[in-house]
């Protein structure tokens, strides 16, 4: 079938669009999927319920795995990332002021991570989609899906107070944790797994030079802290707070004081500067063990959430759509559905690996038990083991930069 994108008005009540793949969500998943499909001549249209300005300024992730960087380079969207992104070949891990470095190069055959703000990547991806004439309808909210078990599913959406629908061959729900895609999976078609952690992250962006050339993950008896960065003049940092905490409860000075204590180690000082963005994010592990139904396929946060301690969320979303694009291309080019059939299982191998690593890093570095308790001393033993064992260092390094294939 080769449905091309055309827009016809069927009657006065609803405008009908036609395409081959209807994509819900202009986040990393939806935008990357569209570029992979367009490269093979497959038409798609992206619906995004927020404005372009909103999605391009939404501050979120910052850590890109090697696979994500490699794919975006392959898609020709990496020019700015290659110029402004920061390539890191190691990470610092700290426990009550004792700091160790885990090197990636030697332990992973040269793979590394790149620090590049998600909002910058989303800007690059949107620009590339529009330059390649992939339609992105902003402020267009998908409201309902129909015909998922037929060969012509439909996405109903609203834009500017008007009713629209997209008739397509496949629906890709890249619409995040709160999207409508998961709601259209039959309840008995999947099992849900969930951990709601008893803490959140207060994240800041500050106009100040980073205090470290690489990331620092720190356990402290007062709570977790993370030193990350965005450029030579912008730092990105996080502290563990209670789930009930509010941004308003924290002055800039209190945040800097807490960061200095938790990240502190001998001979090191934390640079301070004006904070220009503050937000609190709850921590959860969530996933379902089936990501498809008929012609509906879920990708990214629509199907799974990991605590950001492992820096996996965005990278998992891109990994999902690499599988989905390959499967859809096989279908359109050869009318074969082998990869579509195995889509969920193919994604779940990496999702479980990322869930486990993110859970490991979360429990290792967050305060959840009294100082000196059995659980706390187990945390310390896990940390001490990193310095004793090349095997454990390699495990951390290869999971952190992301396994090449799984
Ligand atoms: P996204 O949520 O990015 O995109 C989904 C898009 O679908 C959104 O733009 C949404 O507006 C749109 N949408 C939803 N419903 C729709 C509808 N009905 N119709 C049309 N459009 C609809 N990950 C990390 O690795 N490190 C981090 O530090 C980190 N921090 C985060 C902080 C916050 C506050 C959040 C929420 C997430 C964070 N993440 C982090 C995870 C994040 O980066 C996600 O993994 C990543 O955005 C996933 O990308 P997508 O699956 O494309 O989903
Ligand atoms: C970030 O820079 O925003 C970041 C880096 C690593 C993480 C989480 C967030 O694990």
mmCIF file of N, CA, C and O in Angstrom, residues 27 35 40 53 63 91 152 189 206 209 242 249 269 292 323 351 368 387 402 405:
data_model
loop_
_atom_site.group_PDB
_atom_site.id
_atom_site.type_symbol
_atom_site.label_atom_id
_atom_site.label_comp_id
_atom_site.label_asym_id
_atom_site.label_seq_id
_atom_site.Cartn_x
_atom_site.Cartn_y
_atom_site.Cartn_z
ATOM 1 N N UNK A 27 8.670 14.360 20.434
ATOM 2 C CA UNK A 27 9.807 14.234 21.365
ATOM 3 C C UNK A 27 10.916 13.496 20.631
ATOM 4 O O UNK A 27 10.823 13.257 19.412
ATOM 5 N N UNK A 35 12.383 10.760 10.816
ATOM 6 C CA UNK A 35 13.565 10.933 9.955
ATOM 7 C C UNK A 35 14.008 9.592 9.367
ATOM 8 O O UNK A 35 14.386 9.505 8.195
ATOM 9 N N UNK A 40 13.693 6.496 3.863
ATOM 10 C CA UNK A 40 13.353 5.353 2.984
ATOM 11 C C UNK A 40 12.124 5.651 2.132
ATOM 12 O O UNK A 40 11.502 4.750 1.606
ATOM 13 N N UNK A 53 7.580 26.165 20.451
ATOM 14 C CA UNK A 53 8.424 26.850 21.436
ATOM 15 C C UNK A 53 8.479 26.054 22.742
ATOM 16 O O UNK A 53 9.532 25.879 23.358
ATOM 17 N N UNK A 63 22.160 13.410 28.830
ATOM 18 C CA UNK A 63 23.208 12.417 28.575
ATOM 19 C C UNK A 63 22.834 11.571 27.356
ATOM 20 O O UNK A 63 21.780 10.954 27.330
ATOM 21 N N UNK A 91 33.523 8.901 34.293
ATOM 22 C CA UNK A 91 32.553 9.482 35.235
ATOM 23 C C UNK A 91 33.104 9.316 36.653
ATOM 24 O O UNK A 91 33.818 8.342 36.935
ATOM 25 N N UNK A 152 -6.287 0.012 8.038
ATOM 26 C CA UNK A 152 -6.293 1.492 7.915
ATOM 27 C C UNK A 152 -6.736 2.115 9.234
ATOM 28 O O UNK A 152 -7.870 2.611 9.339
ATOM 29 N N UNK A 189 -3.536 -7.254 27.407
ATOM 30 C CA UNK A 189 -2.444 -7.575 26.463
ATOM 31 C C UNK A 189 -1.073 -7.298 27.050
ATOM 32 O O UNK A 189 -0.049 -7.509 26.401
ATOM 33 N N UNK A 206 22.453 26.555 35.942
ATOM 34 C CA UNK A 206 23.063 27.784 36.486
ATOM 35 C C UNK A 206 24.102 28.322 35.516
ATOM 36 O O UNK A 206 24.814 27.558 34.855
ATOM 37 N N UNK A 209 30.563 28.235 35.380
ATOM 38 C CA UNK A 209 31.425 27.199 34.782
ATOM 39 C C UNK A 209 31.338 25.920 35.617
ATOM 40 O O UNK A 209 31.305 25.987 36.857
ATOM 41 N N UNK A 242 12.681 15.231 49.192
ATOM 42 C CA UNK A 242 11.479 14.440 49.478
ATOM 43 C C UNK A 242 10.444 14.650 48.385
ATOM 44 O O UNK A 242 10.391 15.721 47.754
ATOM 45 N N UNK A 249 10.615 25.986 48.355
ATOM 46 C CA UNK A 249 11.209 25.792 49.704
ATOM 47 C C UNK A 249 12.716 26.033 49.706
ATOM 48 O O UNK A 249 13.345 25.998 50.752
ATOM 49 N N UNK A 269 36.431 22.404 45.098
ATOM 50 C CA UNK A 269 35.409 23.381 45.489
ATOM 51 C C UNK A 269 34.346 23.465 44.392
ATOM 52 O O UNK A 269 34.635 23.226 43.215
ATOM 53 N N UNK A 292 2.642 -3.228 21.621
ATOM 54 C CA UNK A 292 1.950 -3.156 20.328
ATOM 55 C C UNK A 292 0.588 -3.836 20.380
ATOM 56 O O UNK A 292 0.348 -4.711 21.227
ATOM 57 N N UNK A 323 14.374 0.170 16.268
ATOM 58 C CA UNK A 323 13.734 -1.124 15.966
ATOM 59 C C UNK A 323 12.444 -0.909 15.166
ATOM 60 O O UNK A 323 12.181 -1.612 14.186
ATOM 61 N N UNK A 351 15.271 -2.575 27.249
ATOM 62 C CA UNK A 351 14.513 -1.870 28.292
ATOM 63 C C UNK A 351 14.795 -2.497 29.661
ATOM 64 O O UNK A 351 15.083 -1.802 30.636
ATOM 65 N N UNK A 368 18.327 6.047 51.486
ATOM 66 C CA UNK A 368 17.016 5.434 51.756
ATOM 67 C C UNK A 368 17.016 4.755 53.116
ATOM 68 O O UNK A 368 16.016 4.225 53.557
ATOM 69 N N UNK A 387 35.942 -0.028 43.294
ATOM 70 C CA UNK A 387 37.383 0.243 43.278
ATOM 71 C C UNK A 387 38.227 -1.016 43.332
ATOM 72 O O UNK A 387 39.387 -1.036 42.932
ATOM 73 N N UNK A 402 26.130 2.467 27.309
ATOM 74 C CA UNK A 402 25.090 1.787 26.507
ATOM 75 C C UNK A 402 25.686 0.648 25.719
ATOM 76 O O UNK A 402 26.682 0.820 25.013
ATOM 77 N N UNK A 405 24.883 -3.606 21.084
ATOM 78 C CA UNK A 405 23.706 -4.401 20.671
ATOM 79 C C UNK A 405 23.281 -5.257 21.865
ATOM 80 O O UNK A 405 24.083 -5.559 22.735
#
